[in-house]
Amino acid sequence: MSDKPLVVENLTFKYRTRPELAIEGINLELKQGELLLIAGSSGCGKTTLARCINGLIPRSYRGERSGKVLFHDREVAEIPIPEMAQVVGTLLQDPERQIVASNVYNEIAFGPENLGLPHAEIFSRVDQVLKRLNLEYLRDRETFNLSGGEKQKVALAGVLTMNPSVLLLDEPLASLDPASAHEALQVFRSLADEGKTVILVEHRVEDAIEARPDRLLYMEDGRIKYLGPIRDLPPEIDHRQVKLPAPWVVQRVKALGEPLEESPRRKVEERGEPLVVFEDVDFRYDDEFPLILQNVNLNIYPGDLIAVLGPNGAGKSTLVKHSIGLLKPTKGRVLIGGEDSRKMSVAQIAHTLGYVFQSPTHMLYAPSVKEELEFGPKNLGYDSALIPKFVRESLSAVNMTGFEEYPPLGLSFGQQKRTTIAAVLAMRSKILIMDEPTAGQDFANYTHFMEALCKTSDGAHSVLSANFAATLFITHDVDLAVTYANRVLLFGDKHIIADGTPEEVLKDESLLLKYRVRPTSLLRLNLELLPKTGGFLPAESLAYYAS
Amino acid sequence: MNDKSTWAFGTRQVVYGAIGAALYGVFSWATNIFPLPAAGNVTFRPAVAVLIFFGAAYGPWVGLLAGFIGNTLGDALSGWGFYWNWSLGNGLMGMVAGLAMAAIKDFRAQADIIKAVGWGLAGIVVGMLFASLTEMITGGIDLNTALIGYFTPAVIGNAVVTIILVPILMIAFAAVAAGRGR
Amino acid sequence: MLVTWKYRRRNTIIQRLDPRTRLVFFVFVILALTIPDIWDLRIILPLFAVSLTLFLLSRIEWKDIRRILPYMFILVFFIVGLNGLLSGRGGPSSVTNLPSPVVFEVPIKIPFTDIGWDIPITVSKMWFAITQITRMFTMAMLVIPIPYTMDPNIYGTAFKRMGASDKVSFTMDLAFRFLPTFARDFTITMDAQRARGYELEKLKGGLVGRLQRLAPLIIPVVMQSTVTGEEVIDAMDLRAFGTKPRTWLRDNLKYAGRDYVLLGLGVAIFILCCVLKWGFGIGGYFVPEFFLNLFV
Ligand SMILES: Nc1ncnc2c1ncn2[C@@H]1O[C@H](COP(=O)(O)OP(=O)(O)OP(=O)(O)O)[C@@H](O)[C@H]1O
Ligand SMILES: Nc1ncnc2c1ncn2[C@@H]1O[C@H](COP(=O)(O)OP(=O)(O)OP(=O)(O)O)[C@@H](O)[C@H]1O
Ligand SMILES: [Mg+2]
Ligand SMILES: [Mg+2]
């Protein structure tokens, strides 16, 4: 037996249902205790590579595989499954979909139970892992009620009870608020320090850097484009593909030697009559439940581009659902266009206010994209002669022209997300509200549509200026607030903690930390340069000001 | 896990059996809450279409588990308790519908949709006949009551739902499956 | 909309019973009433008393069952009513066709037609209805408390210990795991479609149209669940599910004295009913003198 925990040799795979290769000619060798970061845009083959490593390919997925995956010189396909589970532990992107028990203790014990271990052994393993991850306080909870971050940690615990020597983490940070993501990364680092080989798949390179990966593997179209230390990432892999720390981006932009120019200032608009008004709103889901909102006051004005930040489970979605009448206040009132939301149906409010839900899979149903987009306008009773025009314009706004006849359920996740945004755009509402519009999307994709929807600087043509009086989005990504908002709300402890321009709200680091929002490198750099810039800017534009 | 053989029973059947059961339970329970179209003393239970679809897509074991456990969960959620004969009847309904699986190649093809609906209808007749007849022993009703009071309305309601909704579900599923294909 | 299990930990004898005991006892009572076909209220009443005692011992609060009682009564009236309407040949209720004094008649008319007839309500039918209700409640009262008093986490283990395979038992556990998730998905989908102007309350069109318009509610939830399934399968395979006989953590189920008592009672009831019916010919349906005399 050699001491190489993992060797991948000339690995190529093609799914049975697809004509093209999903990954091609992958070569890779990992050492014990090494932490490898795998990055690349959506669909580049990261998950496919992960499946080859944990043996799901060729066991569960059919297709043509060539090359080798060796653990200590043993081919993955020849290791029996029960043993395999103790060689590689895999943590998937969505914890919701890998938790199999309704109770935390059972979930963590699931693997050892399957191995048929004796009770005492299982108890001791579970207790050990609970302690290791500081999860003892969760042991008797129902998995259903856990927050996203807690779910992800419980799922990790379930993997660790199998004592694997290699850990494979496929985008484990997607559903976490910044503070939870940070904690998770610290855990990964310490596991590597203990001698486990850790493979972390994550396209948000900037965040993953906190785990101090030894090497970065960057993939494009199924091939390795780069494998080596992150610092030496060659300039052809640019900052529009991978999210890098802001100071690096500045360096790279400068190194490219393109002409830099001063950025246009954001235009400041006069505030007109408020579109939506929250007056002393209290809310609880049920008589027996605690208050989620308490004494909330909020006005949304024309021209507002609002980012809402705050911890997992604070009540951000609850707040926003009041503005479309899905929830009605327990006390106080919400006025939409001057009218009490209690007196209006959701369908009536939908005329003025469009709401994009977090997950596209919760609303897509139609056999074609076109019919999907017609659904809203038809329900709202628009003239059927106008609908085709609405559909056409919304599709082009999200760059989906040409997909009219495709079934939305057959599209990729990113395309589905854009379809749902288009479906709401087609309703021609005055106000656009989006719940975590960028979750689970790759960087290049989401920058693209956020630019299209939110760009407000003079001259930039935006869908927003054409259609919407105001936009509000909920996000865990502080950089979105820095780059695209002109007003930031920090929500926590049942009410709005801070409300103001991004520059005002985001400068108070201790306040942010208190509500589990972690300042990013982009925010730090912006604050540093604020005297020169006079307002927050995206990383590329900062190059002009940085000395 | 891959094999499409009708009677395989592995992780796949366990997972889809459970998922089918949870969906069937939730939808059955939801129909207690929302007003639904009804005609005469026939009420519609759109959840049945979900059960037939799961049978057709994942086979007889999944149909059986989804129908049996799902009906049990639905009854329990509504506070009803456990009516073993109706749960078993629902299980049979899903199981017979599951016999369609081997025959289905393309979820979008009309011929395959007709097969799925056909087996579904057969399942409905078998399952509801079982439940109605056993109700004679547990509920003390007579044959006429079982056939006219229980069996006929249940079959009509379930058949209408199946004929209308199962094709819609299959076409949607064809799109989903095309994107993943195992 | 929140799916909440009605289960709560209560310090009651019923909850200290082994879950298997309760299921097995329930099966014995059903068998005792159905196999020898017991329709004699003199035998049913004592059994009813046993069920009622167990029901009361489980100490479910009134507010818990308040909501389902109306349904129970509708069901009972439906069954009893149908019997009156449709009684024919076969089945136990054929006894209601025996010649018996008519107490009063209920006129029935099909709406919008002149077709109608009078249904005679006989003494025999009335007594049968009383028996039938008692008999149904005897069985139902054993079941109604189960969701309130049995920990959902124990069902899988209980199945396993009653002889089901690892896989079938775990299906039960997994179904419990997904139920609240799908209920939530369903609510979110409802909300998402309402935000697009969809109004369930205003479903228009004929029967077919109205059912078709349920598609925006049903399809997203079902399709998402099929995708979820693929990932759950991966997650379970990766943790070696189904490769070896499983250990079941909560399998410290053990029959205690009280369990044997109840199980013994179950067996005794079953045997007694069989012996009475087949050995002594007691237990069939009859209308007692005093009841007849009330009306004649
Ligand atoms: N089960 C499958 N069947 C067929 N094709 C698949 C399957 N899974 C992935 N693919 C295809 O293989 C290619 C690589 O996909 P993969 O999931 O590995 O990408 P990824 O880098 O993980 O993307 P993401 O960041 O979106 O998770 C894509 O074109 C994808 O559509
Ligand atoms: N339908 C519901 N019934 C009861 N409680 C609910 C319901 N929906 C949400 N809650 C609870 O209300 C609180 C706020 O939830 P909400 O979804 O508004 O949080 P959030 O700030 O949007 O969180 P996240 O960032 O995770 O999306 C949470 O504790 C949640 O458990
Ligand atoms: Mg992936
Ligand atoms: Mg939210």
PDB file of C-alpha atoms and ligand atoms in Angstrom, chain A residues 316-317 358 435-436 474, ligand 4:
ATOM      1  CA  LYS A 316     -36.356  38.919   6.586  1.00  0.00           C
ATOM      2  CA  SER A 317     -38.614  36.824   4.391  1.00  0.00           C
ATOM      3  CA  GLN A 358     -35.950  32.222  -3.401  1.00  0.00           C
ATOM      4  CA  ASP A 435     -35.576  36.854  -2.007  1.00  0.00           C
ATOM      5  CA  GLU A 436     -31.901  35.871  -2.253  1.00  0.00           C
ATOM      6  CA  ILE A 474     -32.760  40.019   0.475  1.00  0.00           C
TER       7      ILE A 474
HETATM    8 MG    MG D   4     -35.539  33.970   4.009  1.00  0.00          MG
END
